[in-house]
Amino acid sequence: MDWDIVDERPKYRVCQTGFTLIALALGLLCIDSVLDLTTWFTGNQAIRTILRDPLWTWLVGAPITWGSLLGSYLLLGRWNEPDWRRRAGLLVLMNTADAGFWILNHGDALGLRLGPAPHPWVRMHVGMAMGWAELALIAGLAADVSVRLGRAQAIEAGRAARSCALFGVMLWAIWFLTQTRWNHWPLNAQKLNLEGLLLMLASTLWVVLTSFQVTILCILASRQCGRVIRDLNRDDQDHDLLRSRSEIAWQDPSYDDPWTAPQSDPWA
């Protein structure tokens, strides 16, 4: 007879950490996109200067890329279902590509002396396309974990976030197809016109809305994992036969110790 008991807490701790890192990365992405929109609508030069400062790249841009990569890696293999492994693996693959693009874009700052990165217009749009796919994958994984751990209403939230990501892909496709100079190699952007400006602003606004939704889903999934860990810890404490009565009373003030409670005199 196999009496081995598998401790599930490490799995949930790693999963909680993964969703927390992704939530932080997406929260920073949301803030960055909001500030970008603000500069376009208000023309605030102070905000524009902050966004162009190299320090902003390291304090905000780098955590977005590398936090997403590390968080997705921690989700890989948390469950053995083929569907989970396939989606988590695809997420890790795309986040790894994002990290490669980030290194290519900041090679000089990293001391790699890579020179100007080729095809900036194509690289930007490939990164955008993968970004929408990543948001859809993260929303699905976070919703699945929440539902698995008892929060059934996360199904609808996950569907809504994935629908937003799909609409974002459509906006990206229209922007890329209509604003690319197809008769020139390497491919680059046409001169910015009103249509291109509206597509860019609409896409950025949709990034804000979608990333906010997915951030909330990741926070909920992280909290559900934390709740499971607390429940498992509590179960272990309840089954610990070697705990003293004073320890039980200290952890549970409502505990009524029969040895210290006043007893009625049966002969009175």
PDB file of C-alpha atoms in Angstrom:
ATOM      1  CA  MET A   1       0.000   0.000   0.000  1.00  0.00           C
ATOM      2  CA  ASP A   2       1.338   3.432  -0.984  1.00  0.00           C
ATOM      3  CA  TRP A   3       1.173   5.853   1.934  1.00  0.00           C
ATOM      4  CA  ASP A   4       3.104   8.650   0.195  1.00  0.00           C
ATOM      5  CA  ILE A   5       1.308  11.992   0.497  1.00  0.00           C
ATOM      6  CA  VAL A   6       2.083  14.640  -2.127  1.00  0.00           C
ATOM      7  CA  ASP A   7       2.424  18.154  -0.726  1.00  0.00           C
ATOM      8  CA  GLU A   8       0.590  20.446  -3.159  1.00  0.00           C
ATOM      9  CA  ARG A   9       1.711  23.669  -1.505  1.00  0.00           C
ATOM     10  CA  PRO A  10       4.944  24.170  -3.523  1.00  0.00           C
ATOM     11  CA  LYS A  11       2.948  23.955  -6.752  1.00  0.00           C
ATOM     12  CA  TYR A  12       0.466  26.577  -5.607  1.00  0.00           C
ATOM     13  CA  ARG A  13       3.226  28.831  -4.252  1.00  0.00           C
ATOM     14  CA  VAL A  14       5.034  28.778  -7.587  1.00  0.00           C
ATOM     15  CA  CYS A  15       1.769  29.356  -9.446  1.00  0.00           C
ATOM     16  CA  GLN A  16       0.914  32.251  -7.116  1.00  0.00           C
ATOM     17  CA  THR A  17       4.330  33.816  -7.718  1.00  0.00           C
ATOM     18  CA  GLY A  18       3.961  33.418 -11.489  1.00  0.00           C
ATOM     19  CA  PHE A  19       0.592  35.167 -11.635  1.00  0.00           C
ATOM     20  CA  THR A  20       1.826  37.891  -9.273  1.00  0.00           C
ATOM     21  CA  LEU A  21       4.802  38.651 -11.536  1.00  0.00           C
ATOM     22  CA  ILE A  22       2.592  38.724 -14.622  1.00  0.00           C
ATOM     23  CA  ALA A  23       0.075  40.991 -12.848  1.00  0.00           C
ATOM     24  CA  LEU A  24       2.872  43.422 -11.938  1.00  0.00           C
ATOM     25  CA  ALA A  25       4.187  43.400 -15.522  1.00  0.00           C
ATOM     26  CA  LEU A  26       0.736  44.008 -17.012  1.00  0.00           C
ATOM     27  CA  GLY A  27       0.013  46.716 -14.454  1.00  0.00           C
ATOM     28  CA  LEU A  28       3.159  48.535 -15.571  1.00  0.00           C
ATOM     29  CA  LEU A  29       2.117  48.057 -19.208  1.00  0.00           C
ATOM     30  CA  CYS A  30      -1.253  49.612 -18.409  1.00  0.00           C
ATOM     31  CA  ILE A  31       0.386  52.618 -16.714  1.00  0.00           C
ATOM     32  CA  ASP A  32       2.839  53.070 -19.580  1.00  0.00           C
ATOM     33  CA  SER A  33       0.012  53.005 -22.143  1.00  0.00           C
ATOM     34  CA  VAL A  34      -2.090  55.470 -20.123  1.00  0.00           C
ATOM     35  CA  LEU A  35       0.812  57.926 -19.990  1.00  0.00           C
ATOM     36  CA  ASP A  36       1.402  57.467 -23.717  1.00  0.00           C
ATOM     37  CA  LEU A  37      -2.231  58.323 -24.420  1.00  0.00           C
ATOM     38  CA  THR A  38      -2.011  61.303 -22.085  1.00  0.00           C
ATOM     39  CA  THR A  39       0.863  62.797 -24.060  1.00  0.00           C
ATOM     40  CA  TRP A  40      -1.102  62.496 -27.298  1.00  0.00           C
ATOM     41  CA  PHE A  41      -4.290  64.040 -25.938  1.00  0.00           C
ATOM     42  CA  THR A  42      -2.719  66.767 -23.771  1.00  0.00           C
ATOM     43  CA  GLY A  43       0.648  67.396 -25.399  1.00  0.00           C
ATOM     44  CA  ASN A  44       2.275  67.373 -21.958  1.00  0.00           C
ATOM     45  CA  GLN A  45       5.998  67.610 -22.628  1.00  0.00           C
ATOM     46  CA  ALA A  46       6.966  66.645 -19.068  1.00  0.00           C
ATOM     47  CA  ILE A  47       5.294  63.238 -19.450  1.00  0.00           C
ATOM     48  CA  ARG A  48       6.796  62.801 -22.905  1.00  0.00           C
ATOM     49  CA  THR A  49      10.248  63.504 -21.462  1.00  0.00           C
ATOM     50  CA  ILE A  50       9.711  60.896 -18.734  1.00  0.00           C
ATOM     51  CA  LEU A  51       8.645  58.257 -21.257  1.00  0.00           C
ATOM     52  CA  ARG A  52      11.733  58.913 -23.375  1.00  0.00           C
ATOM     53  CA  ASP A  53      14.123  58.877 -20.430  1.00  0.00           C
ATOM     54  CA  PRO A  54      16.422  55.806 -20.442  1.00  0.00           C
ATOM     55  CA  LEU A  55      15.642  55.343 -16.758  1.00  0.00           C
ATOM     56  CA  TRP A  56      11.989  54.712 -17.678  1.00  0.00           C
ATOM     57  CA  THR A  57      13.129  51.937 -19.998  1.00  0.00           C
ATOM     58  CA  TRP A  58      14.963  50.174 -17.181  1.00  0.00           C
ATOM     59  CA  LEU A  59      12.418  50.773 -14.412  1.00  0.00           C
ATOM     60  CA  VAL A  60       9.260  50.075 -16.445  1.00  0.00           C
ATOM     61  CA  GLY A  61      10.081  48.610 -19.838  1.00  0.00           C
ATOM     62  CA  ALA A  62      12.458  45.940 -18.556  1.00  0.00           C
ATOM     63  CA  PRO A  63      10.115  44.658 -15.789  1.00  0.00           C
ATOM     64  CA  ILE A  64       7.272  44.394 -18.311  1.00  0.00           C
ATOM     65  CA  THR A  65       9.321  42.135 -20.585  1.00  0.00           C
ATOM     66  CA  TRP A  66      11.298  40.110 -18.080  1.00  0.00           C
ATOM     67  CA  GLY A  67       8.563  39.907 -15.444  1.00  0.00           C
ATOM     68  CA  SER A  68       6.196  38.417 -18.025  1.00  0.00           C
ATOM     69  CA  LEU A  69       8.837  35.924 -19.129  1.00  0.00           C
ATOM     70  CA  LEU A  70       9.680  34.769 -15.605  1.00  0.00           C
ATOM     71  CA  GLY A  71       6.021  34.618 -14.588  1.00  0.00           C
ATOM     72  CA  SER A  72       5.045  32.548 -17.620  1.00  0.00           C
ATOM     73  CA  TYR A  73       7.993  30.212 -17.019  1.00  0.00           C
ATOM     74  CA  LEU A  74       6.777  29.596 -13.461  1.00  0.00           C
ATOM     75  CA  LEU A  75       3.344  28.608 -14.809  1.00  0.00           C
ATOM     76  CA  LEU A  76       4.843  26.034 -17.164  1.00  0.00           C
ATOM     77  CA  GLY A  77       4.204  22.505 -15.927  1.00  0.00           C
ATOM     78  CA  ARG A  78       2.106  23.440 -12.905  1.00  0.00           C
ATOM     79  CA  TRP A  79      -0.568  21.033 -14.155  1.00  0.00           C
ATOM     80  CA  ASN A  80      -0.061  17.999 -16.353  1.00  0.00           C
ATOM     81  CA  GLU A  81      -3.092  18.449 -18.617  1.00  0.00           C
ATOM     82  CA  PRO A  82      -1.932  18.646 -22.262  1.00  0.00           C
ATOM     83  CA  ASP A  83      -4.032  21.766 -22.890  1.00  0.00           C
ATOM     84  CA  TRP A  84      -2.423  23.620 -19.958  1.00  0.00           C
ATOM     85  CA  ARG A  85       1.092  22.579 -20.967  1.00  0.00           C
ATOM     86  CA  ARG A  86       0.491  23.577 -24.584  1.00  0.00           C
ATOM     87  CA  ARG A  87      -0.844  27.040 -23.747  1.00  0.00           C
ATOM     88  CA  ALA A  88       1.756  27.720 -21.051  1.00  0.00           C
ATOM     89  CA  GLY A  89       4.534  26.527 -23.367  1.00  0.00           C
ATOM     90  CA  LEU A  90       3.322  28.794 -26.170  1.00  0.00           C
ATOM     91  CA  LEU A  91       3.206  31.713 -23.728  1.00  0.00           C
ATOM     92  CA  VAL A  92       6.803  31.043 -22.641  1.00  0.00           C
ATOM     93  CA  LEU A  93       7.896  30.812 -26.284  1.00  0.00           C
ATOM     94  CA  MET A  94       6.353  34.165 -27.219  1.00  0.00           C
ATOM     95  CA  ASN A  95       7.654  35.883 -24.088  1.00  0.00           C
ATOM     96  CA  THR A  96      11.128  34.543 -24.923  1.00  0.00           C
ATOM     97  CA  ALA A  97      10.807  36.110 -28.378  1.00  0.00           C
ATOM     98  CA  ASP A  98       9.792  39.391 -26.720  1.00  0.00           C
ATOM     99  CA  ALA A  99      12.898  39.204 -24.549  1.00  0.00           C
ATOM    100  CA  GLY A 100      15.006  38.636 -27.671  1.00  0.00           C
ATOM    101  CA  PHE A 101      13.472  41.718 -29.317  1.00  0.00           C
ATOM    102  CA  TRP A 102      14.121  43.714 -26.134  1.00  0.00           C
ATOM    103  CA  ILE A 103      17.789  42.729 -26.138  1.00  0.00           C
ATOM    104  CA  LEU A 104      18.012  43.599 -29.835  1.00  0.00           C
ATOM    105  CA  ASN A 105      16.472  47.025 -29.221  1.00  0.00           C
ATOM    106  CA  HIS A 106      18.704  47.814 -26.241  1.00  0.00           C
ATOM    107  CA  GLY A 107      21.884  46.063 -27.326  1.00  0.00           C
ATOM    108  CA  ASP A 108      24.004  49.228 -27.205  1.00  0.00           C
ATOM    109  CA  ALA A 109      22.823  50.088 -23.691  1.00  0.00           C
ATOM    110  CA  LEU A 110      23.687  46.544 -22.625  1.00  0.00           C
ATOM    111  CA  GLY A 111      27.175  46.886 -24.085  1.00  0.00           C
ATOM    112  CA  LEU A 112      26.592  44.274 -26.788  1.00  0.00           C
ATOM    113  CA  ARG A 113      27.399  46.674 -29.669  1.00  0.00           C
ATOM    114  CA  LEU A 114      24.808  45.137 -31.947  1.00  0.00           C
ATOM    115  CA  GLY A 115      24.308  48.324 -33.907  1.00  0.00           C
ATOM    116  CA  PRO A 116      20.962  49.541 -35.254  1.00  0.00           C
ATOM    117  CA  ALA A 117      18.407  46.744 -35.180  1.00  0.00           C
ATOM    118  CA  PRO A 118      17.010  45.978 -38.661  1.00  0.00           C
ATOM    119  CA  HIS A 119      13.372  46.160 -39.715  1.00  0.00           C
ATOM    120  CA  PRO A 120      12.058  48.293 -36.804  1.00  0.00           C
ATOM    121  CA  TRP A 121       8.545  48.642 -38.291  1.00  0.00           C
ATOM    122  CA  VAL A 122       8.136  44.882 -38.781  1.00  0.00           C
ATOM    123  CA  ARG A 123       9.627  44.057 -35.383  1.00  0.00           C
ATOM    124  CA  MET A 124       7.277  46.492 -33.681  1.00  0.00           C
ATOM    125  CA  HIS A 125       4.222  44.945 -35.291  1.00  0.00           C
ATOM    126  CA  VAL A 126       5.346  41.353 -34.746  1.00  0.00           C
ATOM    127  CA  GLY A 127       5.751  42.252 -31.069  1.00  0.00           C
ATOM    128  CA  MET A 128       2.279  43.810 -31.001  1.00  0.00           C
ATOM    129  CA  ALA A 129       0.699  40.735 -32.584  1.00  0.00           C
ATOM    130  CA  MET A 130       2.387  38.455 -30.072  1.00  0.00           C
ATOM    131  CA  GLY A 131       1.349  40.807 -27.271  1.00  0.00           C
ATOM    132  CA  TRP A 132      -2.340  40.362 -28.072  1.00  0.00           C
ATOM    133  CA  ALA A 133      -1.911  36.592 -28.258  1.00  0.00           C
ATOM    134  CA  GLU A 134      -0.099  36.637 -24.909  1.00  0.00           C
ATOM    135  CA  LEU A 135      -2.919  38.596 -23.282  1.00  0.00           C
ATOM    136  CA  ALA A 136      -5.441  36.032 -24.540  1.00  0.00           C
ATOM    137  CA  LEU A 137      -3.334  33.114 -23.274  1.00  0.00           C
ATOM    138  CA  ILE A 138      -2.765  34.711 -19.858  1.00  0.00           C
ATOM    139  CA  ALA A 139      -6.470  35.470 -19.481  1.00  0.00           C
ATOM    140  CA  GLY A 140      -7.333  31.845 -20.268  1.00  0.00           C
ATOM    141  CA  LEU A 141      -4.750  30.409 -17.858  1.00  0.00           C
ATOM    142  CA  ALA A 142      -5.728  32.754 -15.019  1.00  0.00           C
ATOM    143  CA  ALA A 143      -9.432  32.054 -15.496  1.00  0.00           C
ATOM    144  CA  ASP A 144      -8.822  28.297 -15.576  1.00  0.00           C
ATOM    145  CA  VAL A 145      -6.918  28.401 -12.284  1.00  0.00           C
ATOM    146  CA  SER A 146      -9.590  30.507 -10.594  1.00  0.00           C
ATOM    147  CA  VAL A 147     -12.340  28.163 -11.781  1.00  0.00           C
ATOM    148  CA  ARG A 148     -10.320  25.100 -10.780  1.00  0.00           C
ATOM    149  CA  LEU A 149      -9.952  26.542  -7.278  1.00  0.00           C
ATOM    150  CA  GLY A 150     -13.609  27.370  -6.795  1.00  0.00           C
ATOM    151  CA  ARG A 151     -14.298  30.745  -8.420  1.00  0.00           C
ATOM    152  CA  ALA A 152     -16.745  29.773 -11.168  1.00  0.00           C
ATOM    153  CA  GLN A 153     -17.562  33.376 -12.158  1.00  0.00           C
ATOM    154  CA  ALA A 154     -14.029  33.737 -13.562  1.00  0.00           C
ATOM    155  CA  ILE A 155     -15.203  31.871 -16.678  1.00  0.00           C
ATOM    156  CA  GLU A 156     -17.115  34.896 -17.963  1.00  0.00           C
ATOM    157  CA  ALA A 157     -14.319  37.305 -17.041  1.00  0.00           C
ATOM    158  CA  GLY A 158     -11.846  35.154 -18.950  1.00  0.00           C
ATOM    159  CA  ARG A 159     -14.085  35.047 -22.013  1.00  0.00           C
ATOM    160  CA  ALA A 160     -14.533  38.824 -21.938  1.00  0.00           C
ATOM    161  CA  ALA A 161     -10.772  39.390 -21.721  1.00  0.00           C
ATOM    162  CA  ARG A 162     -10.091  36.979 -24.581  1.00  0.00           C
ATOM    163  CA  SER A 163     -12.738  38.727 -26.696  1.00  0.00           C
ATOM    164  CA  CYS A 164     -11.012  42.053 -26.024  1.00  0.00           C
ATOM    165  CA  ALA A 165      -7.696  40.528 -27.083  1.00  0.00           C
ATOM    166  CA  LEU A 166      -9.285  39.235 -30.301  1.00  0.00           C
ATOM    167  CA  PHE A 167     -10.616  42.720 -31.082  1.00  0.00           C
ATOM    168  CA  GLY A 168      -7.132  44.067 -30.381  1.00  0.00           C
ATOM    169  CA  VAL A 169      -5.712  41.671 -32.987  1.00  0.00           C
ATOM    170  CA  MET A 170      -8.207  43.041 -35.502  1.00  0.00           C
ATOM    171  CA  LEU A 171      -7.152  46.622 -34.746  1.00  0.00           C
ATOM    172  CA  TRP A 172      -3.505  45.638 -35.120  1.00  0.00           C
ATOM    173  CA  ALA A 173      -4.133  43.884 -38.440  1.00  0.00           C
ATOM    174  CA  ILE A 174      -5.938  46.929 -39.897  1.00  0.00           C
ATOM    175  CA  TRP A 175      -3.167  49.236 -38.680  1.00  0.00           C
ATOM    176  CA  PHE A 176      -0.384  47.069 -40.096  1.00  0.00           C
ATOM    177  CA  LEU A 177      -2.057  46.384 -43.441  1.00  0.00           C
ATOM    178  CA  THR A 178      -3.130  49.970 -44.130  1.00  0.00           C
ATOM    179  CA  GLN A 179      -0.088  51.847 -42.809  1.00  0.00           C
ATOM    180  CA  THR A 180       2.743  49.758 -44.289  1.00  0.00           C
ATOM    181  CA  ARG A 181       4.599  50.789 -47.452  1.00  0.00           C
ATOM    182  CA  TRP A 182       4.378  47.481 -49.281  1.00  0.00           C
ATOM    183  CA  ASN A 183       6.274  48.696 -52.346  1.00  0.00           C
ATOM    184  CA  HIS A 184       9.421  49.370 -50.337  1.00  0.00           C
ATOM    185  CA  TRP A 185      11.995  47.040 -48.792  1.00  0.00           C
ATOM    186  CA  PRO A 186      12.661  46.855 -45.927  1.00  0.00           C
ATOM    187  CA  LEU A 187       9.032  47.423 -45.066  1.00  0.00           C
ATOM    188  CA  ASN A 188       8.386  50.627 -43.185  1.00  0.00           C
ATOM    189  CA  ALA A 189       5.562  52.938 -42.228  1.00  0.00           C
ATOM    190  CA  GLN A 190       3.767  55.331 -44.468  1.00  0.00           C
ATOM    191  CA  LYS A 191       3.770  58.986 -43.551  1.00  0.00           C
ATOM    192  CA  LEU A 192       1.540  59.384 -40.512  1.00  0.00           C
ATOM    193  CA  ASN A 193      -1.950  60.483 -41.540  1.00  0.00           C
ATOM    194  CA  LEU A 194      -5.216  60.900 -39.671  1.00  0.00           C
ATOM    195  CA  GLU A 195      -6.232  57.282 -40.235  1.00  0.00           C
ATOM    196  CA  GLY A 196      -2.926  55.999 -38.913  1.00  0.00           C
ATOM    197  CA  LEU A 197      -3.082  58.291 -35.884  1.00  0.00           C
ATOM    198  CA  LEU A 198      -6.608  57.139 -35.019  1.00  0.00           C
ATOM    199  CA  LEU A 199      -5.624  53.472 -35.376  1.00  0.00           C
ATOM    200  CA  MET A 200      -2.596  53.983 -33.150  1.00  0.00           C
ATOM    201  CA  LEU A 201      -4.621  55.768 -30.460  1.00  0.00           C
ATOM    202  CA  ALA A 202      -7.418  53.182 -30.629  1.00  0.00           C
ATOM    203  CA  SER A 203      -4.934  50.331 -30.326  1.00  0.00           C
ATOM    204  CA  THR A 204      -3.200  51.954 -27.350  1.00  0.00           C
ATOM    205  CA  LEU A 205      -6.517  52.596 -25.630  1.00  0.00           C
ATOM    206  CA  TRP A 206      -7.508  48.978 -26.187  1.00  0.00           C
ATOM    207  CA  VAL A 207      -4.200  47.835 -24.692  1.00  0.00           C
ATOM    208  CA  VAL A 208      -5.098  49.776 -21.535  1.00  0.00           C
ATOM    209  CA  LEU A 209      -8.554  48.196 -21.260  1.00  0.00           C
ATOM    210  CA  THR A 210      -7.448  44.647 -22.055  1.00  0.00           C
ATOM    211  CA  SER A 211      -4.299  44.653 -19.920  1.00  0.00           C
ATOM    212  CA  PHE A 212      -6.333  45.985 -16.994  1.00  0.00           C
ATOM    213  CA  GLN A 213      -8.834  43.139 -17.353  1.00  0.00           C
ATOM    214  CA  VAL A 214      -6.099  40.517 -17.567  1.00  0.00           C
ATOM    215  CA  THR A 215      -4.277  42.061 -14.596  1.00  0.00           C
ATOM    216  CA  ILE A 216      -7.403  41.656 -12.471  1.00  0.00           C
ATOM    217  CA  LEU A 217      -7.710  38.022 -13.585  1.00  0.00           C
ATOM    218  CA  CYS A 218      -4.080  37.357 -12.609  1.00  0.00           C
ATOM    219  CA  ILE A 219      -4.610  38.964  -9.204  1.00  0.00           C
ATOM    220  CA  LEU A 220      -7.686  36.793  -8.615  1.00  0.00           C
ATOM    221  CA  ALA A 221      -5.793  33.654  -9.632  1.00  0.00           C
ATOM    222  CA  SER A 222      -2.917  34.588  -7.320  1.00  0.00           C
ATOM    223  CA  ARG A 223      -5.320  35.168  -4.435  1.00  0.00           C
ATOM    224  CA  GLN A 224      -7.044  31.835  -5.065  1.00  0.00           C
ATOM    225  CA  CYS A 225      -3.679  30.056  -4.919  1.00  0.00           C
ATOM    226  CA  GLY A 226      -2.910  31.853  -1.662  1.00  0.00           C
ATOM    227  CA  ARG A 227      -6.258  30.776  -0.223  1.00  0.00           C
ATOM    228  CA  VAL A 228      -5.552  27.143  -1.078  1.00  0.00           C
ATOM    229  CA  ILE A 229      -2.141  27.371   0.602  1.00  0.00           C
ATOM    230  CA  ARG A 230      -3.732  28.765   3.763  1.00  0.00           C
ATOM    231  CA  ASP A 231      -6.356  26.011   3.737  1.00  0.00           C
ATOM    232  CA  LEU A 232      -3.677  23.334   3.394  1.00  0.00           C
ATOM    233  CA  ASN A 233      -1.681  24.885   6.233  1.00  0.00           C
ATOM    234  CA  ARG A 234      -4.799  24.933   8.388  1.00  0.00           C
ATOM    235  CA  ASP A 235      -5.534  21.296   7.600  1.00  0.00           C
ATOM    236  CA  ASP A 236      -2.019  20.335   8.632  1.00  0.00           C
ATOM    237  CA  GLN A 237      -2.441  22.176  11.912  1.00  0.00           C
ATOM    238  CA  ASP A 238      -5.798  20.521  12.566  1.00  0.00           C
ATOM    239  CA  HIS A 239      -4.246  17.070  12.044  1.00  0.00           C
ATOM    240  CA  ASP A 240      -1.168  17.729  14.139  1.00  0.00           C
ATOM    241  CA  LEU A 241      -1.765  15.483  17.156  1.00  0.00           C
ATOM    242  CA  LEU A 242       1.376  16.687  18.941  1.00  0.00           C
ATOM    243  CA  ARG A 243       0.311  20.313  19.296  1.00  0.00           C
ATOM    244  CA  SER A 244      -0.187  21.594  22.821  1.00  0.00           C
ATOM    245  CA  ARG A 245      -3.567  22.927  23.956  1.00  0.00           C
ATOM    246  CA  SER A 246      -2.002  26.337  24.589  1.00  0.00           C
ATOM    247  CA  GLU A 247      -0.792  26.506  20.959  1.00  0.00           C
ATOM    248  CA  ILE A 248      -4.261  25.622  19.693  1.00  0.00           C
ATOM    249  CA  ALA A 249      -5.858  28.245  21.921  1.00  0.00           C
ATOM    250  CA  TRP A 250      -3.340  30.880  20.780  1.00  0.00           C
ATOM    251  CA  GLN A 251      -4.059  30.200  17.079  1.00  0.00           C
ATOM    252  CA  ASP A 252      -7.826  29.832  17.583  1.00  0.00           C
ATOM    253  CA  PRO A 253      -9.208  32.106  20.332  1.00  0.00           C
ATOM    254  CA  SER A 254     -12.601  30.428  20.013  1.00  0.00           C
ATOM    255  CA  TYR A 255     -11.161  27.060  21.079  1.00  0.00           C
ATOM    256  CA  ASP A 256     -12.784  25.798  24.263  1.00  0.00           C
ATOM    257  CA  ASP A 257     -10.284  23.725  26.251  1.00  0.00           C
ATOM    258  CA  PRO A 258     -12.217  21.119  28.302  1.00  0.00           C
ATOM    259  CA  TRP A 259      -9.352  20.952  30.802  1.00  0.00           C
ATOM    260  CA  THR A 260      -9.493  24.627  31.683  1.00  0.00           C
ATOM    261  CA  ALA A 261     -13.190  25.344  31.253  1.00  0.00           C
ATOM    262  CA  PRO A 262     -15.117  25.568  34.537  1.00  0.00           C
ATOM    263  CA  GLN A 263     -16.850  22.284  35.341  1.00  0.00           C
ATOM    264  CA  SER A 264     -20.167  21.931  37.101  1.00  0.00           C
ATOM    265  CA  ASP A 265     -20.215  19.831  40.262  1.00  0.00           C
ATOM    266  CA  PRO A 266     -22.303  16.709  39.549  1.00  0.00           C
ATOM    267  CA  TRP A 267     -22.909  16.248  43.326  1.00  0.00           C
ATOM    268  CA  ALA A 268     -24.229  19.766  43.905  1.00  0.00           C
TER     269      ALA A 268
END
